[in-house]
Short mmCIF file of C-alpha atoms and ligand atoms in Angstrom, two decimals:
data_model
loop_
_atom_site.label_atom_id
_atom_site.label_comp_id
_atom_site.label_asym_id
_atom_site.label_seq_id
_atom_site.Cartn_x
_atom_site.Cartn_y
_atom_site.Cartn_z
CA UNK A 1 -42.66 -34.23 -20.75
CA UNK A 2 -43.13 -30.50 -20.20
CA UNK A 3 -40.20 -28.44 -19.38
CA UNK A 4 -39.28 -27.90 -15.67
CA UNK A 5 -41.17 -24.87 -14.12
CA UNK A 6 -39.33 -23.61 -10.95
CA UNK A 7 -42.54 -22.03 -9.83
CA UNK A 8 -44.02 -25.45 -9.30
CA UNK A 9 -43.01 -27.23 -6.00
CA UNK A 10 -40.79 -30.20 -6.53
CA UNK A 11 -43.49 -32.63 -5.17
CA UNK A 12 -45.87 -31.48 -7.83
CA UNK A 13 -43.52 -32.14 -10.83
CA UNK A 14 -43.73 -35.31 -12.99
CA UNK A 15 -46.25 -37.66 -11.50
CA UNK A 16 -46.57 -35.40 -8.51
CA UNK A 17 -49.13 -33.31 -10.56
CA UNK A 18 -52.42 -33.44 -8.85
CA UNK A 19 -55.54 -34.44 -10.90
CA UNK A 20 -58.31 -32.05 -11.44
CA UNK A 21 -61.23 -34.38 -12.02
CA UNK A 22 -62.98 -37.32 -10.55
CA UNK A 23 -63.59 -40.08 -13.03
CA UNK A 24 -65.59 -43.37 -13.35
CA UNK A 25 -64.37 -45.67 -15.96
CA UNK A 26 -66.21 -49.06 -16.71
CA UNK A 27 -64.76 -49.89 -20.06
CA UNK A 28 -61.34 -51.10 -18.94
CA UNK A 29 -58.63 -52.78 -20.86
CA UNK A 30 -57.10 -55.86 -19.19
CA UNK A 31 -53.92 -57.72 -20.38
CA UNK A 32 -53.58 -61.13 -18.89
CA UNK A 33 -56.26 -62.79 -16.57
CA UNK A 34 -57.49 -61.37 -13.42
CA UNK A 35 -57.67 -64.23 -10.88
CA UNK A 36 -61.35 -65.09 -10.43
CA UNK A 37 -61.03 -65.51 -6.71
CA UNK A 38 -60.28 -61.75 -6.26
CA UNK A 39 -63.62 -60.33 -5.25
CA UNK A 40 -63.40 -56.93 -3.73
CA UNK A 41 -61.58 -53.53 -4.11
CA UNK A 42 -58.09 -52.51 -4.38
CA UNK A 43 -58.09 -48.90 -2.83
CA UNK A 44 -55.15 -46.60 -2.48
CA UNK A 45 -55.10 -43.09 -0.86
CA UNK A 46 -52.84 -40.08 -1.71
CA UNK A 47 -52.58 -36.40 -1.41
CA UNK A 48 -54.24 -34.49 -4.22
CA UNK A 49 -54.68 -30.86 -3.31
CA UNK A 50 -57.97 -29.50 -4.54
CA UNK A 51 -56.42 -26.15 -5.02
CA UNK A 52 -53.77 -27.66 -7.29
CA UNK A 53 -50.88 -27.00 -4.84
CA UNK A 54 -49.78 -27.73 -1.31
CA UNK A 55 -46.87 -26.43 0.77
CA UNK A 56 -45.78 -29.92 1.62
CA UNK A 57 -46.32 -33.47 0.01
CA UNK A 58 -48.24 -34.47 3.14
CA UNK A 59 -50.70 -31.48 3.14
CA UNK A 60 -52.86 -32.25 -0.02
CA UNK A 61 -56.37 -33.53 0.05
CA UNK A 62 -57.23 -37.17 0.26
CA UNK A 63 -58.12 -38.77 -3.04
CA UNK A 64 -58.95 -42.47 -3.21
CA UNK A 65 -58.17 -44.41 -6.32
CA UNK A 66 -60.22 -47.66 -6.38
CA UNK A 67 -60.55 -50.64 -8.67
CA UNK A 68 -63.34 -53.19 -8.44
CA UNK A 69 -62.52 -56.87 -9.26
CA UNK A 70 -65.05 -59.56 -9.59
CA UNK A 71 -65.43 -62.77 -11.62
CA UNK A 72 -62.13 -62.16 -13.36
CA UNK A 73 -63.21 -58.72 -14.48
CA UNK A 74 -62.15 -55.21 -13.63
CA UNK A 75 -65.61 -53.85 -13.18
CA UNK A 76 -64.63 -50.20 -12.60
CA UNK A 77 -61.93 -47.69 -11.80
CA UNK A 78 -62.89 -44.64 -9.80
CA UNK A 79 -61.04 -41.69 -8.14
CA UNK A 80 -62.81 -39.63 -5.54
CA UNK A 81 -61.88 -37.01 -3.14
CA UNK A 82 -62.69 -37.76 0.43
CA UNK A 83 -65.26 -35.06 1.26
CA UNK A 84 -63.68 -33.36 4.16
CA UNK A 85 -64.21 -29.71 5.32
CA UNK A 86 -61.24 -28.72 3.08
CA UNK A 87 -63.10 -29.73 0.06
CA UNK A 88 -66.18 -27.76 0.90
CA UNK A 89 -63.89 -24.79 1.82
CA UNK A 90 -60.48 -24.85 0.22
CA UNK A 91 -59.41 -21.66 1.98
CA UNK A 92 -59.14 -23.53 5.40
CA UNK A 93 -55.47 -23.42 6.61
CA UNK A 94 -54.35 -26.91 7.74
CA UNK A 95 -51.72 -25.27 9.96
CA UNK A 96 -54.22 -23.13 11.90
CA UNK A 97 -53.96 -24.33 15.52
CA UNK A 98 -57.78 -24.20 15.72
CA UNK A 99 -58.00 -26.35 12.58
CA UNK A 100 -55.33 -28.78 13.90
CA UNK A 101 -57.51 -29.38 17.07
CA UNK A 102 -60.84 -29.87 15.12
CA UNK A 103 -60.88 -33.69 14.84
CA UNK A 104 -63.23 -33.50 11.89
CA UNK A 105 -60.82 -31.32 9.93
CA UNK A 106 -58.91 -34.31 8.47
CA UNK A 107 -57.05 -34.27 5.09
CA UNK A 108 -58.00 -38.03 5.11
CA UNK A 109 -55.13 -38.62 2.65
CA UNK A 110 -52.78 -41.35 4.04
CA UNK A 111 -54.35 -44.80 4.18
CA UNK A 112 -57.64 -46.52 3.43
CA UNK A 113 -58.59 -49.89 5.10
CA UNK A 114 -61.59 -52.12 5.50
CA UNK A 115 -62.64 -53.25 8.92
CA UNK A 116 -65.90 -54.46 10.53
CA UNK A 117 -67.82 -53.83 7.37
CA UNK A 118 -66.61 -50.30 6.94
CA UNK A 119 -64.13 -48.62 4.48
CA UNK A 120 -62.14 -46.06 6.44
CA UNK A 121 -59.91 -43.21 4.94
CA UNK A 122 -57.31 -42.34 7.45
CA UNK A 123 -54.94 -39.49 8.28
CA UNK A 124 -53.14 -39.48 11.65
CA UNK A 125 -54.04 -36.19 13.13
CA UNK A 126 -57.85 -36.53 13.10
CA UNK A 127 -60.92 -38.79 12.95
CA UNK A 128 -61.25 -41.57 10.27
CA UNK A 129 -63.66 -40.87 7.41
CA UNK A 130 -66.18 -43.44 6.37
CA UNK A 131 -66.61 -44.30 2.71
CA UNK A 132 -69.08 -46.17 0.82
CA UNK A 133 -68.39 -49.00 -1.64
CA UNK A 134 -68.50 -46.58 -4.63
CA UNK A 135 -65.84 -44.40 -2.75
CA UNK A 136 -68.52 -41.72 -1.80
CA UNK A 137 -67.93 -40.04 1.58
CA UNK A 138 -70.39 -40.89 4.35
CA UNK A 139 -68.53 -38.75 7.05
CA UNK A 140 -66.26 -38.64 9.94
CA UNK A 141 -66.20 -41.58 12.44
CA UNK A 142 -65.94 -40.99 16.14
CA UNK A 143 -67.08 -44.48 17.29
CA UNK A 144 -70.35 -43.26 18.83
CA UNK A 145 -68.60 -40.37 20.66
CA UNK A 146 -65.96 -42.75 22.23
CA UNK A 147 -63.04 -41.27 20.25
CA UNK A 148 -62.14 -37.72 21.38
CA UNK A 149 -58.70 -37.35 19.77
CA UNK A 150 -56.69 -38.33 16.69
CA UNK A 151 -56.56 -41.76 15.09
CA UNK A 152 -53.48 -43.17 13.40
CA UNK A 153 -53.35 -43.83 9.68
CA UNK A 154 -51.63 -47.09 10.46
CA UNK A 155 -53.97 -49.14 12.75
CA UNK A 156 -53.24 -52.88 12.66
CA UNK A 157 -55.90 -55.56 12.17
CA UNK A 158 -55.05 -58.59 14.27
CA UNK A 159 -55.75 -61.65 12.10
CA UNK A 160 -56.27 -63.82 15.09
CA UNK A 161 -59.01 -61.66 16.97
CA UNK A 162 -60.24 -59.26 14.25
CA UNK A 163 -59.50 -56.33 16.48
CA UNK A 164 -58.36 -53.02 15.11
CA UNK A 165 -55.39 -51.87 17.27
CA UNK A 166 -54.61 -48.16 17.05
CA UNK A 167 -53.37 -45.06 18.74
CA UNK A 168 -53.66 -41.35 18.43
CA UNK A 169 -50.81 -38.74 18.97
CA UNK A 170 -50.96 -34.95 19.13
CA UNK A 171 -49.07 -31.82 19.87
CA UNK A 172 -50.94 -31.17 23.11
CA UNK A 173 -51.34 -33.40 26.17
CA UNK A 174 -52.17 -36.16 26.40
CA UNK A 175 -49.47 -36.70 23.75
CA UNK A 176 -50.31 -40.34 23.13
CA UNK A 177 -53.41 -42.44 23.45
CA UNK A 178 -53.72 -46.31 22.82
CA UNK A 179 -56.96 -47.22 21.09
CA UNK A 180 -58.42 -50.78 20.85
CA UNK A 181 -61.34 -51.34 18.54
CA UNK A 182 -63.24 -54.76 18.71
CA UNK A 183 -63.81 -56.97 15.86
CA UNK A 184 -67.25 -55.55 15.34
CA UNK A 185 -66.02 -51.95 15.27
CA UNK A 186 -66.62 -50.69 18.82
CA UNK A 187 -63.91 -48.60 20.44
CA UNK A 188 -63.66 -50.50 23.69
CA UNK A 189 -60.31 -49.33 25.14
CA UNK A 190 -58.58 -45.86 25.38
CA UNK A 191 -55.43 -45.53 27.45
CA UNK A 192 -53.31 -42.47 27.88
CA UNK A 193 -49.62 -43.30 27.47
CA UNK A 194 -46.96 -41.23 29.10
CA UNK A 195 -44.20 -40.12 26.73
CA UNK A 196 -41.49 -37.57 27.10
CA UNK A 197 -43.01 -35.00 24.82
CA UNK A 198 -44.99 -34.63 21.65
CA UNK A 199 -43.47 -36.69 18.86
CA UNK A 200 -44.70 -37.53 15.36
CA UNK A 201 -45.63 -41.19 15.84
CA UNK A 202 -46.62 -42.26 12.23
CA UNK A 203 -47.03 -46.06 12.75
CA UNK A 204 -46.70 -48.68 15.30
CA UNK A 205 -46.59 -52.49 15.82
CA UNK A 206 -48.54 -55.30 17.25
CA UNK A 207 -47.64 -58.83 18.10
CA UNK A 208 -49.89 -61.67 19.39
CA UNK A 209 -49.83 -60.25 22.87
CA UNK A 210 -48.20 -56.77 22.77
CA UNK A 211 -48.65 -53.22 21.18
CA UNK A 212 -45.23 -51.62 20.52
CA UNK A 213 -44.94 -47.70 20.24
CA UNK A 214 -42.14 -46.13 18.37
CA UNK A 215 -41.30 -42.87 20.26
CA UNK A 216 -38.65 -41.33 18.00
CA UNK A 217 -36.99 -37.87 17.94
CA UNK A 218 -39.28 -36.15 15.52
CA UNK A 219 -40.86 -33.56 17.78
CA UNK A 220 -43.37 -31.00 17.60
CA UNK A 221 -42.35 -27.27 17.36
CA UNK A 222 -45.35 -25.11 17.32
CA UNK A 223 -43.35 -21.94 16.60
CA UNK A 224 -42.68 -23.63 13.22
CA UNK A 225 -46.41 -24.08 12.62
CA UNK A 226 -47.01 -20.29 13.37
CA UNK A 227 -44.38 -19.60 10.62
CA UNK A 228 -46.40 -21.71 8.22
CA UNK A 229 -43.84 -24.53 8.29
CA UNK A 230 -44.08 -28.22 8.99
CA UNK A 231 -44.56 -28.26 12.78
CA UNK A 232 -42.13 -31.21 13.48
CA UNK A 233 -38.51 -31.18 13.39
CA UNK A 234 -35.63 -33.44 14.35
CA UNK A 235 -34.22 -33.41 17.83
CA UNK A 236 -30.77 -34.40 18.79
CA UNK A 237 -31.62 -34.64 22.47
CA UNK A 238 -35.01 -36.49 22.47
CA UNK A 239 -34.29 -40.19 23.24
CA UNK A 240 -35.42 -42.81 20.79
CA UNK A 241 -37.45 -45.60 22.39
CA UNK A 242 -39.63 -48.58 21.75
CA UNK A 243 -42.56 -48.99 24.37
CA UNK A 244 -43.95 -52.61 24.75
CA UNK A 245 -47.39 -52.84 26.29
CA UNK A 246 -49.70 -55.77 26.76
CA UNK A 247 -52.64 -55.26 24.12
CA UNK A 248 -55.26 -55.01 27.08
CA UNK A 249 -52.74 -53.21 29.37
CA UNK A 250 -52.35 -49.63 30.71
CA UNK A 251 -49.83 -46.93 30.92
CA UNK A 252 -48.27 -48.61 34.01
CA UNK A 253 -47.53 -51.81 32.08
CA UNK A 254 -45.52 -50.11 29.35
CA UNK A 255 -41.80 -51.02 29.23
CA UNK A 256 -39.57 -48.78 27.29
CA UNK A 257 -36.31 -49.90 25.48
CA UNK A 258 -33.71 -47.48 24.28
CA UNK A 259 -32.49 -47.60 20.65
CA UNK A 260 -30.09 -45.53 18.61
CA UNK A 261 -31.50 -42.31 17.17
CA UNK A 262 -33.51 -42.94 13.86
CA UNK A 263 -36.79 -42.47 12.28
CA UNK A 264 -39.31 -45.14 11.09
CA UNK A 265 -42.24 -44.23 9.18
CA UNK A 266 -43.28 -47.91 8.57
CA UNK A 267 -42.52 -51.14 10.12
CA UNK A 268 -42.91 -54.26 7.87
CA UNK A 269 -44.15 -56.45 10.70
CA UNK A 270 -43.43 -57.56 14.36
CA UNK A 271 -43.73 -60.82 16.22
CA UNK A 272 -42.80 -62.77 19.30
CA UNK A 273 -39.96 -65.13 19.33
CA UNK A 274 -39.95 -66.65 22.77
CA UNK A 275 -38.88 -63.84 25.16
CA UNK A 276 -37.69 -61.72 22.15
CA UNK A 277 -39.91 -59.38 20.18
CA UNK A 278 -38.74 -58.94 16.55
CA UNK A 279 -39.48 -55.76 14.48
CA UNK A 280 -38.51 -55.46 10.87
CA UNK A 281 -38.70 -51.83 9.77
CA UNK A 282 -37.83 -49.34 7.10
CA UNK A 283 -35.36 -47.19 9.00
CA UNK A 284 -34.24 -43.74 8.22
CA UNK A 285 -31.05 -42.29 9.71
CA UNK A 286 -33.06 -39.16 10.73
CA UNK A 287 -35.92 -37.07 9.37
CA UNK A 288 -36.41 -33.22 8.76
CA UNK A 289 -33.10 -32.24 10.45
CA UNK A 290 -31.93 -29.78 7.89
CA UNK A 291 -35.23 -28.87 6.20
CA UNK A 292 -38.82 -30.18 5.98
CA UNK A 293 -37.87 -31.92 2.74
CA UNK A 294 -34.97 -33.83 4.47
CA UNK A 295 -35.90 -37.44 3.84
CA UNK A 296 -32.88 -39.80 4.04
CA UNK A 297 -33.27 -43.03 2.14
CA UNK A 298 -35.06 -45.81 4.09
CA UNK A 299 -33.52 -49.25 4.41
CA UNK A 300 -34.65 -52.54 5.89
CA UNK A 301 -33.47 -53.05 9.56
CA UNK A 302 -34.32 -55.63 12.17
CA UNK A 303 -34.67 -54.52 15.82
CA UNK A 304 -34.77 -57.52 18.32
CA UNK A 305 -35.90 -56.60 21.75
CA UNK A 306 -34.64 -58.92 24.38
CA UNK A 307 -37.22 -58.58 27.04
CA UNK A 308 -35.00 -60.36 29.56
CA UNK A 309 -31.91 -58.25 29.32
CA UNK A 310 -33.60 -55.01 28.22
CA UNK A 311 -31.44 -54.64 25.37
CA UNK A 312 -32.20 -54.11 21.65
CA UNK A 313 -30.12 -55.53 18.92
CA UNK A 314 -30.24 -53.39 15.71
CA UNK A 315 -29.22 -55.05 12.48
CA UNK A 316 -29.15 -53.50 9.00
CA UNK A 317 -30.67 -56.24 6.58
CA UNK A 318 -30.01 -54.38 3.34
CA UNK A 319 -28.54 -51.29 2.04
CA UNK A 320 -30.90 -51.09 -0.85
CA UNK A 321 -33.21 -48.16 -0.49
CA UNK A 322 -36.87 -49.19 -0.15
CA UNK A 323 -40.00 -48.11 1.60
CA UNK A 324 -43.72 -49.06 2.12
CA UNK A 325 -43.03 -52.48 3.63
CA UNK A 326 -45.89 -54.83 3.93
CA UNK A 327 -46.65 -58.50 4.79
CA UNK A 328 -49.78 -60.50 4.10
CA UNK A 329 -52.80 -59.30 6.26
CA UNK A 330 -52.86 -62.79 7.65
CA UNK A 331 -49.32 -62.46 9.12
CA UNK A 332 -49.68 -59.08 10.93
CA UNK A 333 -48.34 -59.56 14.34
CA UNK A 334 -47.39 -63.07 13.67
CA UNK A 335 -43.95 -64.52 12.53
CA UNK A 336 -43.58 -63.75 8.72
CA UNK A 337 -41.25 -65.26 6.37
CA UNK A 338 -41.76 -62.92 3.52
CA UNK A 339 -41.99 -59.07 3.25
CA UNK A 340 -42.55 -56.89 0.32
CA UNK A 341 -41.32 -53.36 -0.37
CA UNK A 342 -41.39 -50.73 -3.01
CA UNK A 343 -37.74 -50.39 -4.30
CA UNK A 344 -36.71 -46.79 -4.45
CA UNK A 345 -35.00 -45.58 -7.68
CA UNK A 346 -31.31 -45.03 -7.32
CA UNK A 347 -31.72 -41.20 -7.56
CA UNK A 348 -35.46 -40.59 -6.95
CA UNK A 349 -35.97 -37.30 -9.00
CA UNK A 350 -39.54 -36.00 -9.73
CA UNK A 351 -38.11 -33.77 -12.57
CA UNK A 352 -36.77 -36.80 -14.54
CA UNK A 353 -39.28 -39.65 -14.28
CA UNK A 354 -38.38 -41.23 -17.70
CA UNK A 355 -34.95 -42.15 -16.09
CA UNK A 356 -36.33 -43.69 -13.04
CA UNK A 357 -36.44 -47.42 -12.74
CA UNK A 358 -38.89 -48.80 -10.34
CA UNK A 359 -39.07 -52.28 -8.56
CA UNK A 360 -41.08 -54.26 -6.13
CA UNK A 361 -38.83 -56.20 -3.82
CA UNK A 362 -39.57 -59.64 -1.94
CA UNK A 363 -37.53 -60.40 1.11
CA UNK A 364 -37.19 -63.92 2.27
CA UNK A 365 -36.45 -63.55 5.98
CA UNK A 366 -35.56 -67.21 6.27
CA UNK A 367 -32.95 -67.55 3.49
CA UNK A 368 -31.90 -63.81 3.42
CA UNK A 369 -32.73 -63.77 -0.31
CA UNK A 370 -33.97 -60.51 -1.88
CA UNK A 371 -35.87 -60.90 -5.18
CA UNK A 372 -36.89 -58.24 -7.52
CA UNK A 373 -39.77 -57.51 -9.88
CA UNK A 374 -38.21 -54.92 -12.25
CA UNK A 375 -40.76 -52.52 -13.55
CA UNK A 376 -38.56 -51.18 -16.35
CA UNK A 377 -37.18 -47.86 -17.25
CA UNK A 378 -39.56 -44.94 -16.66
CA UNK A 379 -41.95 -47.21 -14.67
CA UNK A 380 -42.48 -46.76 -10.90
CA UNK A 381 -44.86 -48.28 -8.48
CA UNK A 382 -46.38 -47.65 -5.10
CA UNK A 383 -46.72 -49.93 -2.05
CA UNK A 384 -47.10 -53.48 -2.88
CA UNK A 385 -50.37 -54.92 -1.30
CA UNK A 386 -50.70 -58.69 -0.84
CA UNK A 387 -53.99 -60.74 -1.44
CA UNK A 388 -53.91 -64.46 -0.94
CA UNK A 389 -54.67 -66.88 -3.51
CA UNK A 390 -57.80 -69.15 -3.26
CA UNK A 391 -55.92 -72.27 -2.83
CA UNK A 392 -52.97 -70.82 -0.81
CA UNK A 393 -50.81 -73.32 1.06
CA UNK A 394 -47.63 -71.18 1.52
CA UNK A 395 -47.31 -67.61 2.88
CA UNK A 396 -46.38 -66.31 -0.45
CA UNK A 397 -49.16 -68.00 -2.45
CA UNK A 398 -50.93 -64.97 -3.64
CA UNK A 399 -50.75 -61.74 -5.58
CA UNK A 400 -49.12 -58.38 -5.23
CA UNK A 401 -51.10 -55.19 -6.37
CA UNK A 402 -50.21 -51.74 -7.00
CA UNK A 403 -50.58 -48.75 -9.45
CA UNK A 404 -47.61 -48.29 -11.83
CA UNK A 405 -46.86 -44.94 -13.36
CA UNK A 406 -45.17 -45.12 -16.89
CA UNK A 407 -43.43 -41.84 -17.54
CA UNK A 408 -42.94 -42.78 -21.25
CA UNK A 409 -46.63 -42.69 -21.73
CA UNK A 410 -47.49 -40.34 -18.84
CA UNK A 411 -50.22 -42.90 -17.92
CA UNK A 412 -50.69 -45.56 -15.26
CA UNK A 413 -51.80 -49.09 -14.91
CA UNK A 414 -52.88 -51.48 -12.08
CA UNK A 415 -50.78 -54.56 -11.96
CA UNK A 416 -51.23 -57.99 -10.34
CA UNK A 417 -48.01 -59.98 -10.00
CA UNK A 418 -47.44 -63.49 -8.71
CA UNK A 419 -45.92 -63.02 -5.19
CA UNK A 420 -44.74 -66.65 -5.07
CA UNK A 421 -42.76 -66.58 -8.38
CA UNK A 422 -42.22 -62.79 -8.77
CA UNK A 423 -42.46 -63.60 -12.42
CA UNK A 424 -41.46 -60.73 -14.81
CA UNK A 425 -44.84 -61.13 -16.56
CA UNK A 426 -47.65 -59.63 -14.52
CA UNK A 427 -50.70 -61.89 -13.90
CA UNK A 428 -52.74 -59.01 -15.16
CA UNK A 429 -52.40 -55.39 -15.89
CA UNK A 430 -55.27 -52.92 -16.26
CA UNK A 431 -54.79 -49.83 -18.42
CA UNK A 432 -55.68 -46.62 -16.52
CA UNK A 433 -55.24 -42.89 -16.79
CA UNK A 434 -52.51 -41.21 -14.84
CA UNK A 435 -52.74 -41.93 -11.19
CA UNK A 436 -50.27 -39.52 -9.12
CA UNK A 437 -47.90 -41.04 -6.59
CA UNK A 438 -49.73 -41.61 -3.34
CA UNK A 439 -49.29 -43.31 -0.05
CA UNK A 440 -51.01 -46.46 1.39
CA UNK A 441 -53.69 -48.90 0.31
CA UNK A 442 -55.45 -52.13 0.97
CA UNK A 443 -57.16 -55.02 -0.73
CA UNK A 444 -60.65 -54.99 0.80
CA UNK A 445 -62.36 -58.30 -0.07
CA UNK A 446 -66.12 -57.96 -0.69
CA UNK A 447 -66.83 -60.09 2.43
CA UNK A 448 -65.09 -57.51 4.62
CA UNK A 449 -66.82 -54.32 3.20
CA UNK A 450 -69.08 -53.94 0.24
FE1 LIG B 1 -47.53 -44.18 6.23
#
């Protein structure tokens, strides 16, 4: 590895180094056997600044890393920028208030999903961007003019109705809108939701009948934006609340429940249990209180909302640091037994990747057991994405997919592991060039978007 250069921001050291080229590789080396039922694309988004540097890990330009699986083969790997206005003109300032208000000026760097025949690259401050099956950019999506504000990077696809349930938040009123997209991709409901102020609402939850907002004390501070800093800071006075609304309801139907101050980037899942609503979340004690790089370690917690008494029980499930929780797409909003997370290294350190030891964790919420897929010294992964096996009978009959970075070789691979057994030997591993750390991804079957 190269020597540490203090002039390089911490988030661009080690595997935080952005890539400088887009590649297409069709001659891929595979170890093991790719399950033949996997016909589709594993896609993952991340921030890869086209200028080579960004002031914050969240400010880089969206780059999708995709791998096409079919007939037991890895047909191609591609990495492509999402062609946003920032790619055409890298001098545009993301913190310019006029740019923040331009809904087409997305970094499109946070998530990528498949819904209603479309592949969408998402970032929470702006419109989604539509991609084609080869990861080319078609353009921003405003749902035929129906979307007038931001669209979250973490919408939820209901496995029962096929709807895409979402929201948008912003620094200016209305601070929060609920958005409901039909199974065929039409934005059919927009509701303004009353909250106490502008907060960073990164993700949310659905259950069979409800949408659940997380209004937490990470609040907008535009003075900071004008100083060129992250425009969001921790508040010791803004109340932390969960807002429960029927999925076809309105602002008047939202019932708010107080919780202890915390921050949640990512819930694992939520579901109804009689008159209770259960949320499993990756909970942080706070966020950005001391600086804009102030990220405490997330840990798995369970919030149980008692809709009869109005109280919320808050239980820590594990003290093992972990992030990027996921359940199978078929369990979103429904009771889950298993959840998967990216285990965090004991001492995350961009400057010393060879001594980081990554893992993929599997939580059994019935037995309380936690199982671990150990990636080995110098090897770290991203978010584990689940795809069901062809003959699945149990919830965990399927595969976990992610990109793995190996600091020993300064290169990456795509791995498929057996989610049921968490066997130490991957089902398949595809050798790839280095893929920088990124954010979220999806398995998009060919029958969802092609
Ligand atoms: Fe996220």
